[in-house]
PDB file of C-alpha atoms and ligand atoms in Angstrom:
ATOM      1  CA  MET R   1      37.881 -59.471 -53.649  1.00  0.00           C
ATOM      2  CA  ALA R   2      39.934 -56.323 -54.233  1.00  0.00           C
ATOM      3  CA  LEU R   3      43.716 -56.169 -54.444  1.00  0.00           C
ATOM      4  CA  ALA R   4      45.059 -54.599 -51.263  1.00  0.00           C
ATOM      5  CA  ALA R   5      47.231 -51.528 -51.855  1.00  0.00           C
ATOM      6  CA  VAL R   6      49.080 -48.723 -50.054  1.00  0.00           C
ATOM      7  CA  VAL R   7      50.440 -45.348 -51.047  1.00  0.00           C
ATOM      8  CA  ALA R   8      52.205 -43.014 -48.604  1.00  0.00           C
ATOM      9  CA  HIS R   9      54.171 -39.774 -48.633  1.00  0.00           C
ATOM     10  CA  GLY R  10      56.620 -38.060 -46.330  1.00  0.00           C
ATOM     11  CA  GLY R  11      55.755 -34.474 -47.230  1.00  0.00           C
ATOM     12  CA  ALA R  12      55.928 -32.153 -50.211  1.00  0.00           C
ATOM     13  CA  GLY R  13      59.257 -30.691 -49.154  1.00  0.00           C
ATOM     14  CA  ALA R  14      60.877 -33.559 -47.272  1.00  0.00           C
ATOM     15  CA  GLY R  15      63.458 -34.493 -49.873  1.00  0.00           C
ATOM     16  CA  PRO R  16      64.159 -37.791 -51.648  1.00  0.00           C
ATOM     17  CA  GLU R  17      66.581 -38.891 -48.921  1.00  0.00           C
ATOM     18  CA  ARG R  18      63.535 -39.757 -46.781  1.00  0.00           C
ATOM     19  CA  LEU R  19      62.245 -42.342 -49.248  1.00  0.00           C
ATOM     20  CA  ALA R  20      63.504 -45.302 -47.201  1.00  0.00           C
ATOM     21  CA  ASN R  21      61.594 -43.987 -44.174  1.00  0.00           C
ATOM     22  CA  VAL R  22      58.375 -43.829 -46.193  1.00  0.00           C
ATOM     23  CA  GLU R  23      59.008 -47.305 -47.616  1.00  0.00           C
ATOM     24  CA  ARG R  24      59.292 -48.657 -44.072  1.00  0.00           C
ATOM     25  CA  ALA R  25      55.822 -47.357 -43.276  1.00  0.00           C
ATOM     26  CA  VAL R  26      54.418 -48.761 -46.519  1.00  0.00           C
ATOM     27  CA  ALA R  27      55.889 -52.177 -45.636  1.00  0.00           C
ATOM     28  CA  ILE R  28      54.139 -52.073 -42.240  1.00  0.00           C
ATOM     29  CA  ALA R  29      50.796 -51.306 -43.888  1.00  0.00           C
ATOM     30  CA  ALA R  30      51.363 -53.992 -46.541  1.00  0.00           C
ATOM     31  CA  GLY R  31      52.114 -56.608 -43.861  1.00  0.00           C
ATOM     32  CA  ILE R  32      48.881 -55.775 -42.020  1.00  0.00           C
ATOM     33  CA  LEU R  33      46.826 -55.956 -45.204  1.00  0.00           C
ATOM     34  CA  GLU R  34      48.447 -59.218 -46.295  1.00  0.00           C
ATOM     35  CA  SER R  35      47.512 -60.818 -43.021  1.00  0.00           C
ATOM     36  CA  GLY R  36      43.890 -59.772 -43.468  1.00  0.00           C
ATOM     37  CA  GLY R  37      43.931 -56.489 -41.512  1.00  0.00           C
ATOM     38  CA  SER R  38      41.565 -53.663 -42.365  1.00  0.00           C
ATOM     39  CA  CYS R  39      42.394 -50.506 -44.300  1.00  0.00           C
ATOM     40  CA  VAL R  40      41.987 -48.508 -41.069  1.00  0.00           C
ATOM     41  CA  GLU R  41      44.446 -50.645 -39.089  1.00  0.00           C
ATOM     42  CA  ALA R  42      46.973 -50.501 -41.924  1.00  0.00           C
ATOM     43  CA  ALA R  43      46.678 -46.746 -42.448  1.00  0.00           C
ATOM     44  CA  VAL R  44      46.879 -45.970 -38.718  1.00  0.00           C
ATOM     45  CA  GLU R  45      49.862 -48.214 -37.985  1.00  0.00           C
ATOM     46  CA  ALA R  46      51.800 -46.897 -40.982  1.00  0.00           C
ATOM     47  CA  CYS R  47      50.988 -43.351 -39.917  1.00  0.00           C
ATOM     48  CA  VAL R  48      52.202 -44.120 -36.377  1.00  0.00           C
ATOM     49  CA  VAL R  49      55.539 -45.318 -37.824  1.00  0.00           C
ATOM     50  CA  LEU R  50      55.888 -41.976 -39.580  1.00  0.00           C
ATOM     51  CA  GLU R  51      54.738 -39.979 -36.515  1.00  0.00           C
ATOM     52  CA  ASP R  52      57.375 -41.786 -34.432  1.00  0.00           C
ATOM     53  CA  ASP R  53      60.113 -41.060 -36.964  1.00  0.00           C
ATOM     54  CA  PRO R  54      61.712 -37.776 -35.855  1.00  0.00           C
ATOM     55  CA  VAL R  55      62.684 -36.705 -39.372  1.00  0.00           C
ATOM     56  CA  PHE R  56      59.058 -35.923 -40.231  1.00  0.00           C
ATOM     57  CA  ASN R  57      56.979 -32.934 -39.206  1.00  0.00           C
ATOM     58  CA  ALA R  58      54.336 -35.073 -37.518  1.00  0.00           C
ATOM     59  CA  GLY R  59      54.152 -36.642 -34.066  1.00  0.00           C
ATOM     60  CA  THR R  60      57.583 -36.642 -32.415  1.00  0.00           C
ATOM     61  CA  GLY R  61      59.336 -34.421 -34.988  1.00  0.00           C
ATOM     62  CA  SER R  62      56.617 -31.769 -35.231  1.00  0.00           C
ATOM     63  CA  VAL R  63      57.913 -28.236 -35.613  1.00  0.00           C
ATOM     64  CA  PHE R  64      57.301 -25.672 -32.877  1.00  0.00           C
ATOM     65  CA  ARG R  65      54.633 -23.058 -33.389  1.00  0.00           C
ATOM     66  CA  ASN R  66      55.744 -19.414 -33.149  1.00  0.00           C
ATOM     67  CA  ASP R  67      55.215 -19.419 -29.374  1.00  0.00           C
ATOM     68  CA  GLY R  68      57.296 -22.591 -28.896  1.00  0.00           C
ATOM     69  CA  SER R  69      54.325 -24.907 -28.383  1.00  0.00           C
ATOM     70  CA  VAL R  70      53.884 -28.202 -30.245  1.00  0.00           C
ATOM     71  CA  GLU R  71      50.363 -28.643 -31.602  1.00  0.00           C
ATOM     72  CA  LEU R  72      49.366 -31.573 -33.755  1.00  0.00           C
ATOM     73  CA  ASP R  73      46.693 -32.109 -36.372  1.00  0.00           C
ATOM     74  CA  ALA R  74      45.618 -35.515 -37.684  1.00  0.00           C
ATOM     75  CA  SER R  75      42.744 -36.914 -39.694  1.00  0.00           C
ATOM     76  CA  ILE R  76      41.352 -40.176 -40.992  1.00  0.00           C
ATOM     77  CA  GLN R  77      38.455 -40.930 -43.321  1.00  0.00           C
ATOM     78  CA  THR R  78      37.108 -44.197 -44.691  1.00  0.00           C
ATOM     79  CA  SER R  79      35.175 -45.207 -47.786  1.00  0.00           C
ATOM     80  CA  ASP R  80      32.412 -46.621 -45.557  1.00  0.00           C
ATOM     81  CA  GLY R  81      31.544 -43.044 -44.595  1.00  0.00           C
ATOM     82  CA  ARG R  82      33.412 -42.489 -41.319  1.00  0.00           C
ATOM     83  CA  MET R  83      35.677 -39.609 -40.370  1.00  0.00           C
ATOM     84  CA  GLY R  84      37.783 -38.463 -37.407  1.00  0.00           C
ATOM     85  CA  PHE R  85      40.092 -35.504 -36.915  1.00  0.00           C
ATOM     86  CA  VAL R  86      41.875 -33.612 -34.169  1.00  0.00           C
ATOM     87  CA  ILE R  87      43.156 -30.067 -34.394  1.00  0.00           C
ATOM     88  CA  ALA R  88      46.001 -28.498 -32.413  1.00  0.00           C
ATOM     89  CA  ILE R  89      46.083 -31.261 -29.806  1.00  0.00           C
ATOM     90  CA  GLN R  90      49.033 -31.166 -27.390  1.00  0.00           C
ATOM     91  CA  GLU R  91      50.900 -33.801 -25.347  1.00  0.00           C
ATOM     92  CA  THR R  92      49.873 -36.518 -27.824  1.00  0.00           C
ATOM     93  CA  PRO R  93      52.742 -38.058 -29.809  1.00  0.00           C
ATOM     94  CA  ASN R  94      50.353 -40.146 -31.941  1.00  0.00           C
ATOM     95  CA  PRO R  95      47.356 -37.934 -32.712  1.00  0.00           C
ATOM     96  CA  ILE R  96      46.302 -40.291 -35.506  1.00  0.00           C
ATOM     97  CA  ARG R  97      45.246 -42.811 -32.852  1.00  0.00           C
ATOM     98  CA  VAL R  98      42.920 -40.253 -31.284  1.00  0.00           C
ATOM     99  CA  ALA R  99      41.536 -39.297 -34.709  1.00  0.00           C
ATOM    100  CA  ALA R 100      40.940 -42.994 -35.443  1.00  0.00           C
ATOM    101  CA  ARG R 101      39.044 -43.443 -32.152  1.00  0.00           C
ATOM    102  CA  LEU R 102      36.683 -40.694 -33.348  1.00  0.00           C
ATOM    103  CA  LEU R 103      35.703 -42.793 -36.388  1.00  0.00           C
ATOM    104  CA  ASP R 104      33.047 -44.542 -34.342  1.00  0.00           C
ATOM    105  CA  GLN R 105      31.766 -41.563 -32.360  1.00  0.00           C
ATOM    106  CA  GLU R 106      28.948 -39.167 -33.074  1.00  0.00           C
ATOM    107  CA  VAL R 107      31.456 -36.296 -33.024  1.00  0.00           C
ATOM    108  CA  ASN R 108      33.824 -36.170 -36.015  1.00  0.00           C
ATOM    109  CA  GLY R 109      36.386 -33.680 -34.791  1.00  0.00           C
ATOM    110  CA  LEU R 110      37.836 -32.166 -31.625  1.00  0.00           C
ATOM    111  CA  THR R 111      40.213 -29.299 -31.069  1.00  0.00           C
ATOM    112  CA  GLY R 112      42.797 -28.055 -28.568  1.00  0.00           C
ATOM    113  CA  ASP R 113      42.203 -28.675 -24.857  1.00  0.00           C
ATOM    114  CA  GLY R 114      38.862 -30.333 -25.562  1.00  0.00           C
ATOM    115  CA  ALA R 115      40.554 -32.865 -27.806  1.00  0.00           C
ATOM    116  CA  ARG R 116      43.169 -33.633 -25.162  1.00  0.00           C
ATOM    117  CA  THR R 117      40.568 -33.951 -22.389  1.00  0.00           C
ATOM    118  CA  TRP R 118      38.577 -36.406 -24.509  1.00  0.00           C
ATOM    119  CA  ALA R 119      41.793 -38.336 -25.231  1.00  0.00           C
ATOM    120  CA  ASP R 120      42.347 -38.531 -21.425  1.00  0.00           C
ATOM    121  CA  GLU R 121      38.858 -39.945 -20.972  1.00  0.00           C
ATOM    122  CA  GLN R 122      39.561 -42.509 -23.682  1.00  0.00           C
ATOM    123  CA  GLY R 123      42.748 -43.611 -21.938  1.00  0.00           C
ATOM    124  CA  PHE R 124      45.346 -42.155 -24.297  1.00  0.00           C
ATOM    125  CA  PRO R 125      48.351 -41.343 -22.097  1.00  0.00           C
ATOM    126  CA  ARG R 126      49.630 -37.767 -22.018  1.00  0.00           C
ATOM    127  CA  SER R 127      53.234 -37.403 -23.019  1.00  0.00           C
ATOM    128  CA  GLN R 128      55.274 -34.356 -23.922  1.00  0.00           C
ATOM    129  CA  VAL R 129      55.948 -34.193 -27.675  1.00  0.00           C
ATOM    130  CA  GLU R 130      59.599 -33.417 -28.244  1.00  0.00           C
ATOM    131  CA  GLY R 131      59.181 -31.318 -31.392  1.00  0.00           C
ATOM    132  CA  ARG R 132      61.956 -29.434 -33.142  1.00  0.00           C
ATOM    133  CA  PRO R 133      62.699 -25.861 -34.176  1.00  0.00           C
ATOM    134  CA  PRO R 134      61.003 -24.684 -37.370  1.00  0.00           C
ATOM    135  CA  PHE R 135      63.109 -24.784 -40.497  1.00  0.00           C
ATOM    136  CA  GLN R 136      62.704 -23.506 -43.995  1.00  0.00           C
ATOM    137  CA  ARG R 137      61.178 -26.499 -45.728  1.00  0.00           C
ATOM    138  CA  ALA R 138      58.957 -27.781 -42.950  1.00  0.00           C
ATOM    139  CA  THR R 139      56.418 -29.233 -45.364  1.00  0.00           C
ATOM    140  CA  ASP R 140      57.202 -32.788 -44.376  1.00  0.00           C
ATOM    141  CA  THR R 141      53.912 -33.904 -43.010  1.00  0.00           C
ATOM    142  CA  VAL R 142      52.945 -37.557 -43.491  1.00  0.00           C
ATOM    143  CA  GLY R 143      50.030 -39.326 -45.171  1.00  0.00           C
ATOM    144  CA  VAL R 144      48.953 -42.873 -45.973  1.00  0.00           C
ATOM    145  CA  ILE R 145      46.097 -44.269 -48.072  1.00  0.00           C
ATOM    146  CA  THR R 146      45.261 -47.966 -47.922  1.00  0.00           C
ATOM    147  CA  ARG R 147      42.846 -50.306 -49.671  1.00  0.00           C
ATOM    148  CA  ASP R 148      42.044 -53.645 -48.069  1.00  0.00           C
ATOM    149  CA  GLY R 149      40.944 -56.948 -49.570  1.00  0.00           C
ATOM    150  CA  ASN R 150      37.288 -55.927 -49.233  1.00  0.00           C
ATOM    151  CA  GLY R 151      37.924 -52.844 -51.336  1.00  0.00           C
ATOM    152  CA  ASN R 152      37.535 -50.430 -48.412  1.00  0.00           C
ATOM    153  CA  ILE R 153      39.792 -47.368 -48.430  1.00  0.00           C
ATOM    154  CA  ALA R 154      41.217 -45.275 -45.568  1.00  0.00           C
ATOM    155  CA  CYS R 155      43.257 -42.087 -45.726  1.00  0.00           C
ATOM    156  CA  ALA R 156      45.293 -41.052 -42.636  1.00  0.00           C
ATOM    157  CA  THR R 157      47.223 -37.775 -42.388  1.00  0.00           C
ATOM    158  CA  SER R 158      49.252 -36.198 -39.589  1.00  0.00           C
ATOM    159  CA  THR R 159      51.265 -32.986 -39.109  1.00  0.00           C
ATOM    160  CA  GLY R 160      52.749 -30.500 -36.685  1.00  0.00           C
ATOM    161  CA  GLY R 161      51.808 -27.756 -39.165  1.00  0.00           C
ATOM    162  CA  CYS R 162      54.019 -25.690 -41.476  1.00  0.00           C
ATOM    163  CA  SER R 163      56.870 -23.616 -40.052  1.00  0.00           C
ATOM    164  CA  ASP R 164      56.245 -20.047 -38.960  1.00  0.00           C
ATOM    165  CA  ARG R 165      52.657 -20.550 -37.855  1.00  0.00           C
ATOM    166  CA  PRO R 166      50.963 -19.279 -34.667  1.00  0.00           C
ATOM    167  CA  SER R 167      49.479 -21.426 -31.941  1.00  0.00           C
ATOM    168  CA  GLY R 168      45.922 -22.324 -32.907  1.00  0.00           C
ATOM    169  CA  ARG R 169      46.582 -22.181 -36.628  1.00  0.00           C
ATOM    170  CA  VAL R 170      44.475 -24.640 -38.621  1.00  0.00           C
ATOM    171  CA  GLY R 171      46.048 -26.114 -41.749  1.00  0.00           C
ATOM    172  CA  ASP R 172      44.641 -28.429 -44.381  1.00  0.00           C
ATOM    173  CA  VAL R 173      45.327 -31.735 -42.600  1.00  0.00           C
ATOM    174  CA  PRO R 174      42.244 -31.772 -40.316  1.00  0.00           C
ATOM    175  CA  LEU R 175      39.936 -30.072 -42.837  1.00  0.00           C
ATOM    176  CA  PRO R 176      37.723 -32.438 -44.878  1.00  0.00           C
ATOM    177  CA  GLY R 177      38.175 -32.034 -48.615  1.00  0.00           C
ATOM    178  CA  CYS R 178      41.376 -30.058 -48.140  1.00  0.00           C
ATOM    179  CA  GLY R 179      44.163 -32.284 -46.750  1.00  0.00           C
ATOM    180  CA  PHE R 180      42.155 -35.486 -47.213  1.00  0.00           C
ATOM    181  CA  TRP R 181      39.081 -36.881 -48.928  1.00  0.00           C
ATOM    182  CA  VAL R 182      37.695 -40.380 -49.422  1.00  0.00           C
ATOM    183  CA  GLN R 183      34.619 -41.035 -51.493  1.00  0.00           C
ATOM    184  CA  GLU R 184      33.182 -44.020 -53.378  1.00  0.00           C
ATOM    185  CA  GLY R 185      36.399 -45.989 -53.484  1.00  0.00           C
ATOM    186  CA  VAL R 186      38.736 -43.080 -54.131  1.00  0.00           C
ATOM    187  CA  GLY R 187      41.134 -41.653 -51.526  1.00  0.00           C
ATOM    188  CA  VAL R 188      43.232 -38.502 -51.843  1.00  0.00           C
ATOM    189  CA  GLY R 189      45.716 -36.901 -49.428  1.00  0.00           C
ATOM    190  CA  ALA R 190      47.587 -33.603 -49.741  1.00  0.00           C
ATOM    191  CA  THR R 191      50.762 -32.138 -48.274  1.00  0.00           C
ATOM    192  CA  GLY R 192      52.537 -28.813 -48.489  1.00  0.00           C
ATOM    193  CA  ILE R 193      51.481 -25.254 -47.735  1.00  0.00           C
ATOM    194  CA  GLY R 194      48.209 -25.893 -45.939  1.00  0.00           C
ATOM    195  CA  GLU R 195      46.650 -22.520 -46.598  1.00  0.00           C
ATOM    196  CA  ALA R 196      47.020 -22.954 -50.371  1.00  0.00           C
ATOM    197  CA  ILE R 197      45.689 -26.519 -50.199  1.00  0.00           C
ATOM    198  CA  THR R 198      42.690 -25.323 -48.191  1.00  0.00           C
ATOM    199  CA  ARG R 199      41.916 -22.428 -50.521  1.00  0.00           C
ATOM    200  CA  GLY R 200      42.059 -24.866 -53.441  1.00  0.00           C
ATOM    201  CA  MET R 201      40.021 -27.579 -51.600  1.00  0.00           C
ATOM    202  CA  LEU R 202      42.495 -29.826 -53.290  1.00  0.00           C
ATOM    203  CA  SER R 203      41.738 -33.354 -52.106  1.00  0.00           C
ATOM    204  CA  TYR R 204      38.007 -33.125 -52.800  1.00  0.00           C
ATOM    205  CA  ARG R 205      38.572 -31.673 -56.254  1.00  0.00           C
ATOM    206  CA  VAL R 206      41.090 -34.365 -57.201  1.00  0.00           C
ATOM    207  CA  ALA R 207      38.699 -37.085 -55.991  1.00  0.00           C
ATOM    208  CA  GLU R 208      35.907 -35.567 -58.078  1.00  0.00           C
ATOM    209  CA  LYS R 209      38.073 -35.679 -61.202  1.00  0.00           C
ATOM    210  CA  ILE R 210      39.013 -39.311 -60.569  1.00  0.00           C
ATOM    211  CA  LEU R 211      35.372 -40.228 -59.985  1.00  0.00           C
ATOM    212  CA  ALA R 212      34.501 -38.491 -63.243  1.00  0.00           C
ATOM    213  CA  GLY R 213      36.864 -40.910 -64.998  1.00  0.00           C
ATOM    214  CA  MET R 214      40.155 -39.021 -65.128  1.00  0.00           C
ATOM    215  CA  ASP R 215      43.328 -41.011 -64.492  1.00  0.00           C
ATOM    216  CA  LEU R 216      44.976 -40.549 -61.025  1.00  0.00           C
ATOM    217  CA  GLU R 217      48.077 -38.834 -62.355  1.00  0.00           C
ATOM    218  CA  GLU R 218      46.155 -36.605 -64.769  1.00  0.00           C
ATOM    219  CA  SER R 219      43.870 -35.492 -61.945  1.00  0.00           C
ATOM    220  CA  MET R 220      46.843 -34.528 -59.807  1.00  0.00           C
ATOM    221  CA  ILE R 221      48.511 -32.648 -62.644  1.00  0.00           C
ATOM    222  CA  TRP R 222      45.268 -30.753 -63.193  1.00  0.00           C
ATOM    223  CA  ALA R 223      45.003 -29.863 -59.481  1.00  0.00           C
ATOM    224  CA  LEU R 224      48.621 -28.789 -59.119  1.00  0.00           C
ATOM    225  CA  GLU R 225      48.420 -26.649 -62.255  1.00  0.00           C
ATOM    226  CA  ASP R 226      44.911 -25.212 -62.049  1.00  0.00           C
ATOM    227  CA  CYS R 227      43.839 -25.129 -58.402  1.00  0.00           C
ATOM    228  CA  LEU R 228      46.831 -23.542 -56.668  1.00  0.00           C
ATOM    229  CA  GLU R 229      48.378 -20.125 -56.535  1.00  0.00           C
ATOM    230  CA  GLU R 230      51.901 -19.655 -57.942  1.00  0.00           C
ATOM    231  CA  GLY R 231      54.767 -20.840 -55.812  1.00  0.00           C
ATOM    232  CA  ALA R 232      52.933 -22.973 -53.228  1.00  0.00           C
ATOM    233  CA  GLU R 233      54.859 -26.217 -52.718  1.00  0.00           C
ATOM    234  CA  VAL R 234      52.225 -28.977 -52.687  1.00  0.00           C
ATOM    235  CA  GLY R 235      52.081 -32.733 -53.185  1.00  0.00           C
ATOM    236  CA  LEU R 236      49.280 -35.273 -53.527  1.00  0.00           C
ATOM    237  CA  ILE R 237      48.757 -39.000 -53.208  1.00  0.00           C
ATOM    238  CA  ALA R 238      45.731 -40.893 -54.488  1.00  0.00           C
ATOM    239  CA  LEU R 239      44.376 -44.423 -54.615  1.00  0.00           C
ATOM    240  CA  GLY R 240      41.366 -45.677 -56.540  1.00  0.00           C
ATOM    241  CA  SER R 241      39.113 -48.709 -56.205  1.00  0.00           C
ATOM    242  CA  GLU R 242      41.606 -50.771 -58.220  1.00  0.00           C
ATOM    243  CA  GLY R 243      45.185 -50.461 -59.442  1.00  0.00           C
ATOM    244  CA  THR R 244      48.203 -48.917 -57.754  1.00  0.00           C
ATOM    245  CA  GLY R 245      48.307 -45.650 -55.836  1.00  0.00           C
ATOM    246  CA  HIS R 246      50.144 -42.659 -57.204  1.00  0.00           C
ATOM    247  CA  GLY R 247      51.961 -39.616 -55.848  1.00  0.00           C
ATOM    248  CA  LEU R 248      52.871 -36.330 -57.494  1.00  0.00           C
ATOM    249  CA  ALA R 249      54.213 -32.974 -56.310  1.00  0.00           C
ATOM    250  CA  ASN R 250      55.020 -29.683 -57.944  1.00  0.00           C
ATOM    251  CA  SER R 251      58.591 -29.950 -56.659  1.00  0.00           C
ATOM    252  CA  LYS R 252      60.982 -32.862 -56.810  1.00  0.00           C
ATOM    253  CA  ASN R 253      61.040 -33.128 -53.033  1.00  0.00           C
ATOM    254  CA  MET R 254      58.174 -35.409 -52.084  1.00  0.00           C
ATOM    255  CA  PRO R 255      59.222 -38.921 -51.087  1.00  0.00           C
ATOM    256  CA  TRP R 256      56.356 -41.303 -51.792  1.00  0.00           C
ATOM    257  CA  ALA R 257      56.042 -45.049 -52.184  1.00  0.00           C
ATOM    258  CA  SER R 258      53.339 -47.542 -53.044  1.00  0.00           C
ATOM    259  CA  TRP R 259      52.607 -51.248 -52.818  1.00  0.00           C
ATOM    260  CA  ILE R 260      49.973 -53.515 -54.315  1.00  0.00           C
ATOM    261  CA  ALA R 261      49.197 -57.150 -53.466  1.00  0.00           C
ATOM    262  CA  ARG R 262      50.004 -59.779 -56.069  1.00  0.00           C
ATOM    263  CA  LYS R 263      47.090 -61.207 -58.078  1.00  0.00           C
TER     264      LYS R 263
HETATM  265  N1  LIG A 301      50.035 -29.383 -44.979  1.00  0.00           N
HETATM  266  C1  LIG A 301      50.679 -29.240 -43.704  1.00  0.00           C
HETATM  267  C2  LIG A 301      50.149 -28.029 -43.013  1.00  0.00           C
HETATM  268  O1  LIG A 301      49.972 -27.009 -43.663  1.00  0.00           O
HETATM  269  C3  LIG A 301      52.148 -29.161 -43.794  1.00  0.00           C
HETATM  270  C4  LIG A 301      52.796 -30.233 -44.628  1.00  0.00           C
HETATM  271  O2  LIG A 301      52.170 -30.837 -45.465  1.00  0.00           O
HETATM  272  O3  LIG A 301      53.975 -30.483 -44.427  1.00  0.00           O
HETATM  273  O4  LIG A 301      49.990 -28.045 -41.823  1.00  0.00           O
END
């Protein structure tokens, strides 16, 4: 049996005042895991809590694109080899639920109108996402990584995308290896300027370092120092096959929290 664990963040630029909001989501995931729930259930429900919290740039509080639309990206991957992601889906306040439904389909990812049409077919109700005007530090996407008692890991991430981005823009969150990566009992999630994260293929490279034996924190320090261009605000969370999850950002603004079951 593995020790169940959770680590979550509220975005690279969200600010420490959002810590309590992240802790609430971690507590939800911990409760699910303690009562025998799977890593997927725990990661999705914690992510939904954060999507429903209007202070975050995900779900309800997603920032408008340059044309005033609200387009959401979300992804989930599991250590048993499954993956689901949606890109620029509209009228879907909880895109992580649609991404999670894709875990068991032949198709991994869907985008735009096609994603929404498939969500209709699957019975996900359409509902206008409120959104909010873009602001300077709109790098307050959300992410959760969970490990359940069987040692399985899931990483769930959701965003409305950075401020000042056009409709149709694709950030790191729905791109495998960039905003998320889970492999052989290691999960990594990223937040911050999505273009920089994508160019650095950050999550995959951090996971590789951890799998090669580097400590979680050391791997993140390496990625933030060596795999990014100057000035890009970025944060990471990671969880291994044992021990507690960890978070680190290159600013002091990323609220993150973790939990591990008692032995
Ligand atoms: N990484 C997200 C994106 O570029 C933004 C964020 O993390 O806040 O869409």
